[in-house]
Amino acid sequence: MTAIGSHLRLAQMPLGNPFSKAKRRYAHLPANQQTNWWVIVGIVALLLSLLLVLRLYLQYKAVEKPYYELKGYRVADDDSLKAFLREGNNRRTLSQLSDFLNQSGVGDTTKIPNLLRQGSDWLDIKEPPFAMPPEEYWPNMVATLKLIRDEVVPVIGPVDIVSAFRTDDYNHKAGGSSKSKHKSFCGVDLVPRSNIGRKELVEELTNLHTRLGRDSNMGLGLYSGVRFHIDTCGFRRW
C-alpha cells in the first residue's frame, strides 16, 4: 500500500515546465553548483536563439526577389520574363517582333525582350512587369531605336531600358500621361551604364535635342537621377 500511495501522490503532482522540474531536481545541490547549472542553461538557450535567428535569416535570403536593380530602379529578372513568355503566344510573338526589328535594321540596338518592360514600379502598382506591344505599333519603335543607337549612345555611352511599352492600365496606375508615347510603343525610359553624372548627362542630352530634335521629331524627358526618356513621336522636351 505504501508503494501504491507513493505512485498516487506522484501522479497527482503538477507536471510544470522543464525548468521548474530542473530547479526542483537540483535544489539540493550546493549554491555554487546550482549557479554553474543555470549558466549552462543560459548558454544553451542563447545558442538555440542564435540558431533560430540564423535559420530565419537564411529562409529570408532564400526567397528570390523577382528583380534586380539598374541605377536604383527595379527591373524584373529573367525568371519573371520566362514566366511571361510561357503565357499564350508570347514567345512566338516575341520572335516575330525580333524578326521585324532585325529586318528594319535596329535589332542590334538592345536585347528585344528589354522592350517588353513596362516600368520599374510594377510591384508597387500591382501590374505585370512585361507586356507585348500590338503589331500595328511595332514600326513606331524603329526610328526611336535608330536615334538611340546612332546619336544617344555615341554621346553618353551604352544605355539600359527600364521602361518601354506600357498597357493603358499600367500607364494609368503609374501616373503616366494619357498621351504617353509608351502606350504606342514609341518611347523608352533609359539609364546610362556608365557613371556619368546627372549634370553632364543633362548637358549632353539637351545639346543633342537642340541639334537634332526637330529633324528627328525627338521627345526628351529628363527625370530625377540619371533616368531619361526618348521617343521620336513629337518634338518636345520636359
mmCIF file of C-alpha atoms in Angstrom:
data_model
loop_
_atom_site.group_PDB
_atom_site.id
_atom_site.type_symbol
_atom_site.label_atom_id
_atom_site.label_comp_id
_atom_site.label_asym_id
_atom_site.label_seq_id
_atom_site.Cartn_x
_atom_site.Cartn_y
_atom_site.Cartn_z
ATOM 1 C CA MET A 1 0.000 0.000 0.000
ATOM 2 C CA THR A 2 2.894 2.329 0.684
ATOM 3 C CA ALA A 3 4.242 1.894 -2.842
ATOM 4 C CA ILE A 4 0.764 2.402 -4.320
ATOM 5 C CA GLY A 5 0.280 5.560 -2.251
ATOM 6 C CA SER A 6 3.589 6.946 -3.423
ATOM 7 C CA HIS A 7 2.620 6.385 -7.054
ATOM 8 C CA LEU A 8 -0.724 8.089 -6.496
ATOM 9 C CA ARG A 9 0.939 11.120 -4.941
ATOM 10 C CA LEU A 10 3.353 11.395 -7.881
ATOM 11 C CA ALA A 11 0.507 11.134 -10.381
ATOM 12 C CA GLN A 12 -1.316 13.985 -8.656
ATOM 13 C CA MET A 13 1.676 16.354 -8.743
ATOM 14 C CA PRO A 14 1.554 19.029 -11.485
ATOM 15 C CA LEU A 15 3.981 18.385 -14.298
ATOM 16 C CA GLY A 16 5.150 22.006 -14.601
ATOM 17 C CA ASN A 17 7.600 23.191 -17.247
ATOM 18 C CA PRO A 18 11.056 21.663 -17.806
ATOM 19 C CA PHE A 19 12.825 24.499 -15.984
ATOM 20 C CA SER A 20 10.635 24.045 -12.886
ATOM 21 C CA LYS A 21 11.403 20.346 -12.891
ATOM 22 C CA ALA A 22 15.099 21.003 -13.258
ATOM 23 C CA LYS A 23 15.024 23.567 -10.465
ATOM 24 C CA ARG A 24 13.363 21.103 -8.088
ATOM 25 C CA ARG A 25 15.737 18.366 -9.162
ATOM 26 C CA TYR A 26 18.868 20.395 -8.450
ATOM 27 C CA ALA A 27 17.579 22.345 -5.448
ATOM 28 C CA HIS A 28 19.540 20.138 -3.077
ATOM 29 C CA LEU A 29 22.862 20.963 -4.731
ATOM 30 C CA PRO A 30 25.315 23.455 -3.208
ATOM 31 C CA ALA A 31 24.858 27.064 -4.302
ATOM 32 C CA ASN A 32 27.963 27.129 -6.492
ATOM 33 C CA GLN A 33 26.853 24.028 -8.405
ATOM 34 C CA GLN A 34 23.359 25.475 -8.895
ATOM 35 C CA THR A 35 24.903 28.649 -10.299
ATOM 36 C CA ASN A 36 27.023 26.652 -12.748
ATOM 37 C CA TRP A 37 23.967 24.728 -13.887
ATOM 38 C CA TRP A 38 21.995 27.923 -14.577
ATOM 39 C CA VAL A 39 24.951 29.317 -16.531
ATOM 40 C CA ILE A 40 24.864 26.225 -18.720
ATOM 41 C CA VAL A 41 21.120 26.571 -19.202
ATOM 42 C CA GLY A 42 21.573 30.223 -20.201
ATOM 43 C CA ILE A 43 24.295 29.382 -22.721
ATOM 44 C CA VAL A 44 22.171 26.635 -24.277
ATOM 45 C CA ALA A 45 19.174 28.966 -24.516
ATOM 46 C CA LEU A 46 21.341 31.635 -26.155
ATOM 47 C CA LEU A 47 22.733 29.168 -28.682
ATOM 48 C CA LEU A 48 19.237 27.945 -29.545
ATOM 49 C CA SER A 49 18.091 31.533 -30.020
ATOM 50 C CA LEU A 50 21.036 32.266 -32.313
ATOM 51 C CA LEU A 51 20.298 29.142 -34.351
ATOM 52 C CA LEU A 52 16.674 30.200 -34.712
ATOM 53 C CA VAL A 53 17.648 33.686 -35.849
ATOM 54 C CA LEU A 54 20.147 32.230 -38.318
ATOM 55 C CA ARG A 55 17.531 29.882 -39.732
ATOM 56 C CA LEU A 56 15.026 32.707 -40.200
ATOM 57 C CA TYR A 57 17.699 34.846 -41.869
ATOM 58 C CA LEU A 58 18.645 32.065 -44.283
ATOM 59 C CA GLN A 59 14.991 31.497 -45.120
ATOM 60 C CA TYR A 60 14.624 35.198 -45.842
ATOM 61 C CA LYS A 61 17.711 35.218 -48.045
ATOM 62 C CA ALA A 62 16.476 32.126 -49.849
ATOM 63 C CA VAL A 63 13.368 33.930 -51.032
ATOM 64 C CA GLU A 64 14.166 35.075 -54.559
ATOM 65 C CA LYS A 65 13.429 38.696 -55.296
ATOM 66 C CA PRO A 66 11.774 38.951 -58.725
ATOM 67 C CA TYR A 67 14.024 41.806 -59.812
ATOM 68 C CA TYR A 68 17.492 43.268 -59.934
ATOM 69 C CA GLU A 69 18.495 46.923 -59.786
ATOM 70 C CA LEU A 70 19.680 49.235 -62.538
ATOM 71 C CA LYS A 71 20.867 52.560 -61.137
ATOM 72 C CA GLY A 72 18.428 52.124 -58.273
ATOM 73 C CA TYR A 73 15.466 51.088 -60.444
ATOM 74 C CA ARG A 74 13.880 47.643 -60.132
ATOM 75 C CA VAL A 75 13.942 45.605 -63.322
ATOM 76 C CA ALA A 76 12.124 42.274 -63.498
ATOM 77 C CA ASP A 77 14.520 39.313 -63.625
ATOM 78 C CA ASP A 78 14.926 36.541 -66.200
ATOM 79 C CA ASP A 79 12.656 34.141 -64.321
ATOM 80 C CA SER A 80 9.843 36.704 -64.498
ATOM 81 C CA LEU A 81 10.465 37.102 -68.223
ATOM 82 C CA LYS A 82 10.416 33.339 -68.774
ATOM 83 C CA ALA A 83 7.119 33.084 -66.922
ATOM 84 C CA PHE A 84 5.674 35.834 -69.142
ATOM 85 C CA LEU A 85 6.876 34.129 -72.323
ATOM 86 C CA ARG A 86 5.170 30.886 -71.289
ATOM 87 C CA GLU A 87 1.810 32.659 -71.375
ATOM 88 C CA GLY A 88 -0.285 32.283 -74.539
ATOM 89 C CA ASN A 89 1.574 33.077 -77.756
ATOM 90 C CA ASN A 90 4.025 35.500 -76.158
ATOM 91 C CA ARG A 91 7.142 33.544 -77.125
ATOM 92 C CA ARG A 92 6.062 33.284 -80.739
ATOM 93 C CA THR A 93 5.083 36.965 -80.872
ATOM 94 C CA LEU A 94 8.441 37.977 -79.388
ATOM 95 C CA SER A 95 10.189 36.008 -82.124
ATOM 96 C CA GLN A 96 8.114 37.827 -84.735
ATOM 97 C CA LEU A 97 8.937 41.188 -83.143
ATOM 98 C CA SER A 98 12.642 40.292 -83.196
ATOM 99 C CA ASP A 99 12.436 39.375 -86.880
ATOM 100 C CA PHE A 100 10.683 42.656 -87.658
ATOM 101 C CA LEU A 101 13.249 44.806 -85.834
ATOM 102 C CA ASN A 102 16.149 42.875 -87.374
ATOM 103 C CA GLN A 103 14.689 43.355 -90.845
ATOM 104 C CA SER A 104 14.256 47.056 -90.036
ATOM 105 C CA GLY A 105 17.955 47.301 -89.228
ATOM 106 C CA VAL A 106 17.643 48.078 -85.483
ATOM 107 C CA GLY A 107 17.702 44.631 -83.917
ATOM 108 C CA ASP A 108 21.214 45.248 -82.616
ATOM 109 C CA THR A 109 20.272 48.291 -80.511
ATOM 110 C CA THR A 110 19.117 46.338 -77.463
ATOM 111 C CA LYS A 111 18.020 42.879 -76.437
ATOM 112 C CA ILE A 112 14.495 42.700 -77.821
ATOM 113 C CA PRO A 113 12.900 41.380 -74.566
ATOM 114 C CA ASN A 114 14.007 44.633 -72.900
ATOM 115 C CA LEU A 115 11.360 46.390 -74.994
ATOM 116 C CA LEU A 116 8.661 44.445 -73.159
ATOM 117 C CA ARG A 117 9.488 46.059 -69.800
ATOM 118 C CA GLN A 118 6.560 48.171 -68.669
ATOM 119 C CA GLY A 119 8.415 50.012 -65.944
ATOM 120 C CA SER A 120 10.254 49.823 -62.639
ATOM 121 C CA ASP A 121 7.259 50.239 -60.303
ATOM 122 C CA TRP A 122 5.173 47.206 -61.262
ATOM 123 C CA LEU A 123 5.396 45.753 -57.762
ATOM 124 C CA ASP A 124 4.032 48.946 -56.230
ATOM 125 C CA ILE A 125 1.090 49.269 -58.599
ATOM 126 C CA LYS A 126 0.464 45.508 -58.832
ATOM 127 C CA GLU A 127 0.752 45.239 -62.606
ATOM 128 C CA PRO A 128 2.684 42.711 -64.749
ATOM 129 C CA PRO A 129 6.315 43.702 -65.341
ATOM 130 C CA PHE A 130 6.089 42.808 -69.048
ATOM 131 C CA ALA A 131 3.605 43.427 -71.840
ATOM 132 C CA MET A 132 3.572 42.644 -75.557
ATOM 133 C CA PRO A 133 3.052 45.630 -77.887
ATOM 134 C CA PRO A 134 0.390 45.157 -80.581
ATOM 135 C CA GLU A 135 1.862 44.506 -84.026
ATOM 136 C CA GLU A 136 0.466 47.722 -85.501
ATOM 137 C CA TYR A 137 2.703 49.686 -83.097
ATOM 138 C CA TRP A 138 5.958 47.948 -83.985
ATOM 139 C CA PRO A 139 7.021 50.445 -86.707
ATOM 140 C CA ASN A 140 6.888 53.264 -84.123
ATOM 141 C CA MET A 141 9.926 51.887 -82.314
ATOM 142 C CA VAL A 142 12.219 51.738 -85.358
ATOM 143 C CA ALA A 143 13.115 55.438 -85.510
ATOM 144 C CA THR A 144 13.483 55.611 -81.724
ATOM 145 C CA LEU A 145 15.958 52.733 -81.656
ATOM 146 C CA LYS A 146 17.902 54.260 -84.539
ATOM 147 C CA LEU A 147 18.159 57.556 -82.674
ATOM 148 C CA ILE A 148 19.344 55.812 -79.507
ATOM 149 C CA ARG A 149 21.939 53.715 -81.322
ATOM 150 C CA ASP A 150 23.269 56.346 -83.712
ATOM 151 C CA GLU A 151 23.047 59.532 -81.625
ATOM 152 C CA VAL A 152 22.439 58.914 -77.911
ATOM 153 C CA VAL A 153 24.897 56.075 -77.292
ATOM 154 C CA PRO A 154 27.845 57.796 -79.058
ATOM 155 C CA VAL A 155 27.333 60.810 -76.758
ATOM 156 C CA ILE A 156 26.712 59.236 -73.328
ATOM 157 C CA GLY A 157 27.713 55.589 -73.835
ATOM 158 C CA PRO A 158 25.692 52.360 -73.639
ATOM 159 C CA VAL A 159 22.255 52.521 -72.038
ATOM 160 C CA ASP A 160 19.751 50.137 -70.484
ATOM 161 C CA ILE A 161 15.978 50.226 -70.879
ATOM 162 C CA VAL A 162 13.884 50.401 -67.718
ATOM 163 C CA SER A 163 10.543 51.104 -69.403
ATOM 164 C CA ALA A 164 9.262 50.682 -72.956
ATOM 165 C CA PHE A 165 5.775 49.522 -73.966
ATOM 166 C CA ARG A 166 3.021 50.068 -71.408
ATOM 167 C CA THR A 167 -0.584 48.998 -71.359
ATOM 168 C CA ASP A 168 -3.301 51.558 -70.618
ATOM 169 C CA ASP A 169 -3.804 50.055 -67.145
ATOM 170 C CA TYR A 170 -0.123 50.172 -66.272
ATOM 171 C CA ASN A 171 0.316 53.702 -67.564
ATOM 172 C CA HIS A 172 -2.724 54.940 -65.640
ATOM 173 C CA LYS A 173 -1.679 53.329 -62.371
ATOM 174 C CA ALA A 174 1.884 54.595 -62.781
ATOM 175 C CA GLY A 175 0.624 58.150 -63.167
ATOM 176 C CA GLY A 176 1.700 58.455 -66.796
ATOM 177 C CA SER A 177 0.271 60.975 -69.224
ATOM 178 C CA SER A 178 -2.795 59.900 -71.162
ATOM 179 C CA LYS A 179 -0.771 60.815 -74.280
ATOM 180 C CA SER A 180 2.267 58.812 -73.200
ATOM 181 C CA LYS A 181 4.340 57.535 -76.104
ATOM 182 C CA HIS A 182 4.973 54.364 -74.127
ATOM 183 C CA LYS A 183 1.432 53.251 -74.948
ATOM 184 C CA SER A 184 2.093 53.435 -78.684
ATOM 185 C CA PHE A 185 5.483 51.689 -78.431
ATOM 186 C CA CYS A 186 7.411 54.783 -79.448
ATOM 187 C CA GLY A 187 9.036 55.902 -76.187
ATOM 188 C CA VAL A 188 11.539 54.338 -73.816
ATOM 189 C CA ASP A 189 12.980 55.298 -70.444
ATOM 190 C CA LEU A 190 16.712 54.734 -70.188
ATOM 191 C CA VAL A 191 19.602 54.824 -67.737
ATOM 192 C CA PRO A 192 23.291 55.005 -68.718
ATOM 193 C CA ARG A 193 25.529 52.096 -67.866
ATOM 194 C CA SER A 194 28.486 54.376 -67.176
ATOM 195 C CA ASN A 195 28.973 56.524 -64.104
ATOM 196 C CA ILE A 196 28.201 59.731 -65.965
ATOM 197 C CA GLY A 197 26.908 62.384 -63.573
ATOM 198 C CA ARG A 198 23.490 63.975 -63.878
ATOM 199 C CA LYS A 199 24.883 67.410 -64.775
ATOM 200 C CA GLU A 200 26.921 66.056 -67.674
ATOM 201 C CA LEU A 201 24.071 63.777 -68.773
ATOM 202 C CA VAL A 202 21.566 66.644 -68.890
ATOM 203 C CA GLU A 203 24.021 68.856 -70.765
ATOM 204 C CA GLU A 204 24.779 66.231 -73.411
ATOM 205 C CA LEU A 205 21.149 65.270 -73.966
ATOM 206 C CA THR A 206 19.995 68.879 -74.080
ATOM 207 C CA ASN A 207 22.620 69.704 -76.708
ATOM 208 C CA LEU A 208 21.577 66.648 -78.688
ATOM 209 C CA HIS A 209 17.920 67.659 -78.541
ATOM 210 C CA THR A 210 18.755 71.189 -79.674
ATOM 211 C CA ARG A 211 20.847 69.911 -82.565
ATOM 212 C CA LEU A 212 18.711 67.020 -83.823
ATOM 213 C CA GLY A 213 15.421 67.223 -82.016
ATOM 214 C CA ARG A 214 13.288 68.969 -84.598
ATOM 215 C CA ASP A 215 14.551 66.985 -87.592
ATOM 216 C CA SER A 216 14.206 63.658 -85.770
ATOM 217 C CA ASN A 217 10.872 64.568 -84.132
ATOM 218 C CA MET A 218 12.569 63.836 -80.819
ATOM 219 C CA GLY A 219 10.880 63.918 -77.464
ATOM 220 C CA LEU A 220 13.246 64.239 -74.491
ATOM 221 C CA GLY A 221 12.285 63.844 -70.852
ATOM 222 C CA LEU A 222 14.737 64.355 -68.007
ATOM 223 C CA TYR A 223 13.793 62.731 -64.731
ATOM 224 C CA SER A 224 15.425 62.548 -61.318
ATOM 225 C CA GLY A 225 18.825 60.947 -61.099
ATOM 226 C CA VAL A 226 20.079 59.726 -64.463
ATOM 227 C CA ARG A 227 16.830 58.348 -65.838
ATOM 228 C CA PHE A 228 15.628 59.932 -69.073
ATOM 229 C CA HIS A 229 13.030 59.423 -71.806
ATOM 230 C CA ILE A 230 13.496 59.269 -75.567
ATOM 231 C CA ASP A 231 10.902 58.986 -78.329
ATOM 232 C CA THR A 232 10.522 60.073 -81.941
ATOM 233 C CA CYS A 233 6.803 60.795 -81.983
ATOM 234 C CA GLY A 234 6.742 64.513 -81.201
ATOM 235 C CA PHE A 235 9.345 67.265 -80.886
ATOM 236 C CA ARG A 236 9.216 68.486 -77.295
ATOM 237 C CA ARG A 237 11.132 68.462 -74.022
ATOM 238 C CA TRP A 238 10.230 68.273 -70.341
#
